[in-house]
Short mmCIF file of C-alpha atoms and ligand atoms in Angstrom, two decimals:
data_model
loop_
_atom_site.label_atom_id
_atom_site.label_comp_id
_atom_site.label_asym_id
_atom_site.label_seq_id
_atom_site.Cartn_x
_atom_site.Cartn_y
_atom_site.Cartn_z
CA MET V 160 6.70 -8.43 -14.95
CA SER V 161 6.90 -9.04 -11.28
CA ILE V 162 4.07 -8.62 -8.88
CA GLU V 163 1.95 -10.73 -6.24
CA VAL V 164 -1.79 -9.90 -7.49
CA VAL V 165 -3.46 -11.36 -4.30
CA HIS V 166 -6.53 -13.78 -5.71
CA HIS V 167 -8.67 -14.39 -2.80
CA PRO V 168 -11.91 -14.32 -3.49
CA LEU V 169 -12.88 -11.56 -1.37
CA VAL V 170 -10.20 -9.34 -2.45
CA LYS V 171 -11.77 -9.25 -5.31
CA HIS V 172 -15.31 -8.73 -3.97
CA ILE V 173 -13.96 -5.58 -2.58
CA LEU V 174 -12.10 -4.38 -5.12
CA THR V 175 -15.22 -4.51 -7.73
CA ARG V 176 -16.91 -2.71 -4.98
CA LEU V 177 -13.83 -0.04 -4.62
CA ARG V 178 -14.33 0.25 -8.30
CA ASP V 179 -17.93 1.08 -8.43
CA LEU V 180 -18.63 4.87 -9.40
CA THR V 181 -21.28 4.64 -6.80
CA THR V 182 -19.60 3.64 -3.89
CA GLU V 183 -19.88 6.74 -1.42
CA PRO V 184 -16.77 7.98 0.62
CA ALA V 185 -18.18 6.46 3.71
CA GLN V 186 -18.17 2.88 2.28
CA PHE V 187 -15.35 3.45 0.17
CA ARG V 188 -13.15 4.07 3.23
CA ALA V 189 -14.40 1.34 4.96
CA LEU V 190 -13.63 -1.25 1.68
CA ALA V 191 -10.08 0.11 1.54
CA ARG V 192 -9.93 -0.78 4.92
CA GLN V 193 -10.75 -3.75 4.54
CA LEU V 194 -8.49 -4.75 1.63
CA THR V 195 -5.20 -3.49 3.23
CA LEU V 196 -6.04 -6.00 5.56
CA LEU V 197 -6.45 -8.81 3.41
CA LEU V 198 -3.10 -7.22 1.55
CA ALA V 199 -1.02 -6.53 4.40
CA VAL V 200 -1.29 -10.45 4.87
CA GLU V 201 -0.08 -11.45 2.03
CA ALA V 202 2.65 -8.25 2.47
CA THR V 203 3.83 -10.16 5.78
CA ARG V 204 3.49 -13.93 5.00
CA ASP V 205 7.43 -13.77 5.12
CA LEU V 206 7.99 -12.52 8.23
CA PRO V 207 10.99 -13.91 10.35
CA LEU V 208 9.68 -15.37 13.88
CA ARG V 209 11.16 -15.93 17.23
CA GLU V 210 9.95 -18.79 19.59
CA GLN V 211 8.42 -17.40 22.49
CA GLN V 212 6.61 -19.43 25.57
CA VAL V 213 3.42 -18.15 26.51
CA GLN V 214 1.44 -19.15 29.92
CA THR V 215 -2.49 -20.07 28.84
CA PRO V 216 -5.17 -20.72 31.28
CA LEU V 217 -3.98 -24.56 31.40
CA GLU V 218 0.00 -24.71 30.93
CA LEU V 219 2.84 -23.30 29.36
CA ALA V 220 2.53 -23.31 25.65
CA GLN V 221 4.89 -22.88 22.67
CA GLY V 222 4.18 -19.41 20.83
CA TYR V 223 5.37 -17.42 18.25
CA ALA V 224 6.17 -13.51 18.57
CA LEU V 225 7.13 -11.32 15.55
CA ALA V 226 10.94 -10.70 14.76
CA GLN V 227 11.36 -7.99 12.59
CA PRO V 228 9.98 -4.15 13.46
CA ILE V 229 7.61 -2.86 10.61
CA VAL V 230 7.64 0.22 9.50
CA ALA V 231 4.66 1.54 7.63
CA VAL V 232 4.92 4.54 4.98
CA PRO V 233 1.80 6.16 3.72
CA ILE V 234 2.08 8.48 0.54
CA LEU V 235 -0.06 11.41 1.13
CA ARG V 236 -3.27 11.68 0.97
CA ALA V 237 -4.29 8.55 -0.79
CA GLY V 238 -2.20 5.98 1.82
CA LEU V 239 -4.15 7.17 4.41
CA GLY V 240 -6.95 4.98 3.56
CA MET V 241 -4.67 2.03 3.82
CA LEU V 242 -2.99 3.28 7.50
CA GLU V 243 -5.48 1.87 10.15
CA ALA V 244 -5.83 -1.51 8.39
CA ILE V 245 -1.89 -1.95 9.15
CA THR V 246 -1.82 -0.27 12.59
CA GLU V 247 -4.74 -2.50 13.83
CA LEU V 248 -2.64 -5.51 12.72
CA PHE V 249 0.62 -4.60 13.64
CA THR V 250 0.00 -2.77 16.89
CA GLU V 251 3.73 -1.56 17.32
CA VAL V 252 4.30 -0.34 13.69
CA ARG V 253 6.08 2.71 13.35
CA VAL V 254 4.80 5.41 10.78
CA GLY V 255 6.26 7.58 8.29
CA TYR V 256 4.69 10.06 5.97
CA ILE V 257 5.57 10.93 2.37
CA GLY V 258 3.05 13.63 1.03
CA LEU V 259 3.90 13.80 -2.88
CA GLU V 260 0.77 15.19 -4.94
CA ARG V 261 0.49 14.42 -8.87
CA ASP V 262 0.67 17.72 -11.05
CA GLU V 263 -2.84 17.63 -13.04
CA ALA V 264 -1.06 18.59 -16.39
CA THR V 265 2.12 16.37 -16.50
CA ALA V 266 1.20 13.13 -13.92
CA VAL V 267 4.63 13.86 -12.87
CA ALA V 268 4.56 13.68 -9.03
CA ARG V 269 6.05 16.55 -6.48
CA ALA V 270 7.41 16.05 -3.16
CA TYR V 271 5.70 18.29 0.03
CA TYR V 272 6.66 16.12 3.35
CA CYS V 273 8.21 14.28 4.45
CA LYS V 274 8.70 12.60 8.06
CA LEU V 275 10.05 9.21 8.87
CA PRO V 276 10.89 7.16 11.63
CA PRO V 277 13.91 5.04 12.66
CA ILE V 278 13.90 2.11 9.92
CA GLY V 279 17.21 0.14 10.54
CA ASP V 280 16.34 -3.76 9.77
CA SER V 281 12.58 -3.11 9.50
CA ARG V 282 10.14 -4.50 7.00
CA VAL V 283 8.86 -1.37 5.49
CA LEU V 284 5.07 -0.89 4.18
CA LEU V 285 4.62 1.71 1.33
CA LEU V 286 1.31 2.34 1.01
CA ASP V 287 0.05 4.23 -2.30
CA PRO V 288 -3.69 2.44 -3.74
CA MET V 289 -2.66 3.77 -7.03
CA LEU V 290 0.56 2.41 -8.83
CA ALA V 291 0.02 4.26 -12.26
CA THR V 292 3.11 5.73 -14.16
CA GLY V 293 5.21 4.76 -10.97
CA GLY V 294 6.56 7.85 -10.77
CA SER V 295 5.27 8.90 -7.21
CA ALA V 296 6.04 5.09 -5.93
CA ALA V 297 9.75 5.40 -7.74
CA GLN V 298 10.46 8.93 -5.42
CA ALA V 299 8.95 7.28 -2.34
CA ILE V 300 11.40 4.35 -2.86
CA GLU V 301 14.47 6.69 -3.33
CA VAL V 302 13.74 8.31 -0.03
CA LEU V 303 13.12 5.11 1.58
CA LEU V 304 16.82 3.60 0.38
CA ARG V 305 18.42 6.84 1.67
CA ALA V 306 16.68 6.74 5.00
CA GLY V 307 18.20 3.33 5.27
CA ALA V 308 15.75 1.28 4.00
CA ARG V 309 16.76 -2.34 2.94
CA ASP V 310 13.56 -4.55 3.19
CA ILE V 311 10.29 -2.79 1.56
CA VAL V 312 7.15 -4.11 0.05
CA HIS V 313 5.07 -1.88 -1.94
CA ILE V 314 1.47 -2.27 -1.19
CA CYS V 315 -1.28 -0.89 -3.73
CA VAL V 316 -4.84 -1.41 -4.66
CA VAL V 317 -4.45 -1.25 -8.21
CA ALA V 318 -1.34 -1.21 -10.75
CA ALA V 319 -1.09 -0.16 -14.10
CA PRO V 320 2.25 -2.49 -15.96
CA GLU V 321 3.56 1.13 -16.77
CA GLY V 322 4.17 1.58 -13.10
CA VAL V 323 5.05 -1.96 -12.19
CA ARG V 324 7.67 -2.04 -15.23
CA LEU V 325 9.44 1.35 -13.86
CA LEU V 326 10.04 -0.05 -10.42
CA ASN V 327 10.88 -3.48 -11.61
CA GLU V 328 13.08 -1.67 -13.70
CA ARG V 329 14.73 0.93 -11.13
CA PHE V 330 14.29 -1.20 -7.57
CA PRO V 331 13.92 -4.84 -8.52
CA GLN V 332 14.24 -5.52 -4.92
CA VAL V 333 11.03 -4.22 -3.85
CA ARG V 334 8.22 -6.82 -3.95
CA ILE V 335 4.60 -5.08 -4.96
CA VAL V 336 1.62 -6.48 -3.71
CA ALA V 337 -1.60 -5.86 -5.80
CA ALA V 338 -5.30 -6.54 -5.51
CA SER V 339 -5.19 -5.99 -9.24
CA LEU V 340 -2.64 -5.61 -12.15
CA ASP V 341 -5.07 -3.67 -14.63
CA ARG V 342 -4.77 -3.02 -18.08
CA GLY V 343 -2.83 0.51 -18.46
CA LEU V 344 -3.03 4.11 -18.30
CA ASN V 345 -5.30 6.48 -20.26
CA ASP V 346 -3.74 9.97 -21.71
CA ARG V 347 -4.63 11.36 -18.67
CA LYS V 348 -2.11 8.62 -16.46
CA PHE V 349 -5.24 7.19 -14.91
CA ILE V 350 -5.51 3.50 -14.54
CA LEU V 351 -8.41 1.77 -16.81
CA PRO V 352 -10.59 0.13 -15.93
CA GLY V 353 -8.96 1.65 -12.56
CA LEU V 354 -11.12 2.88 -10.00
CA GLY V 355 -10.70 6.99 -10.79
CA ASP V 356 -9.26 9.03 -8.36
CA PHE V 357 -8.63 7.11 -4.89
CA GLY V 358 -7.87 10.52 -2.67
CA ASP V 359 -10.97 12.12 -4.13
CA ARG V 360 -13.15 9.06 -3.41
CA LEU V 361 -11.71 8.60 -0.19
CA TYR V 362 -12.46 12.08 1.17
CA GLY V 363 -15.07 13.35 -1.29
CA THR V 364 -13.18 16.14 -2.82
CA GLY V 365 -14.06 15.29 -6.78
CA THR V 366 -16.12 17.40 -8.66
CA HIS V 367 -18.61 14.31 -10.23
C1 PRP E 557 -2.11 9.35 -6.68
C2 PRP E 557 -2.12 8.02 -5.88
C3 PRP E 557 -0.28 8.13 -6.09
C4 PRP E 557 -0.44 8.47 -7.79
C5 PRP E 557 0.09 7.81 -8.98
O1 PRP E 557 -1.83 10.36 -5.92
O2 PRP E 557 -2.47 8.07 -4.49
O3 PRP E 557 0.12 8.92 -5.52
O4 PRP E 557 -1.48 9.43 -7.79
O5 PRP E 557 0.24 7.92 -9.67
P1 PRP E 557 1.41 7.87 -10.58
O6 PRP E 557 1.93 6.26 -10.50
O7 PRP E 557 1.26 8.10 -11.84
O8 PRP E 557 2.98 8.27 -9.86
P2 PRP E 557 -2.39 12.09 -6.15
O9 PRP E 557 -0.79 12.64 -7.05
O10 PRP E 557 -3.55 12.28 -7.01
O11 PRP E 557 -2.54 12.94 -4.83
P3 PRP E 557 -3.48 12.63 -3.65
O12 PRP E 557 -3.22 11.02 -2.95
O13 PRP E 557 -3.06 13.86 -2.56
O14 PRP E 557 -4.98 12.38 -4.63
N1 URA E 558 -4.07 8.19 -9.40
C1 URA E 558 -5.20 7.96 -8.36
O1 URA E 558 -5.86 8.29 -8.28
N2 URA E 558 -5.49 7.16 -9.83
C2 URA E 558 -5.17 6.51 -11.16
O2 URA E 558 -6.02 6.13 -12.11
C3 URA E 558 -4.07 7.39 -11.39
C4 URA E 558 -3.38 8.06 -10.21
#
């Protein structure tokens, strides 16, 4: 199975607080943002650079600039909880949106929105915190490939082996960066131990 799990102690610390059912939405949103910052560093550690000189207050120094544009694509709605971290790190990022919602009975995702910027040679950061069956991510990747994306990294918080296997089989070129590879799915296709419904926890829309 091909997945890059980030083993930084801070990642484990923040993820544990996200899993905690007593974490309220405001805190959950802050933690999701912090965790995404750490995951984004891993997802972009291989970005190309070009050399660029910079004038310091003392003298001319050799510096660098990122040489590949970034496109971020959150899957609505839970992926929105990861977006602010990316726009903060990559100020020139262009952002696309893909709206997908799982049917509660079948767990099959239905597409309801799509708006993408030009992609070209950009590194596409696909943002969706939960990789469960992989159905939503697979639909989003199909859309991105049709739009011309050639360099896609899927950043998620928690991944299930079922979803990772599906993406590895169908899109071996897509990297997956996650905070955790969890045990598996329950009969409602929720991740175990997971952290529940990420969108509900982010926006306080859950019933309990
Ligand atoms: C969740 C999650 C993923 C999807 C993962 O979204 O944010 O998009 O489920 O499940 P999958 O791998 O089995 O497709 P959901 O459909 O609940 O929508 P929401 O983000 O609007 O709450
Ligand atoms: N979507 C979620 O928000 N949580 C899961 O465990 C699975 C899908």
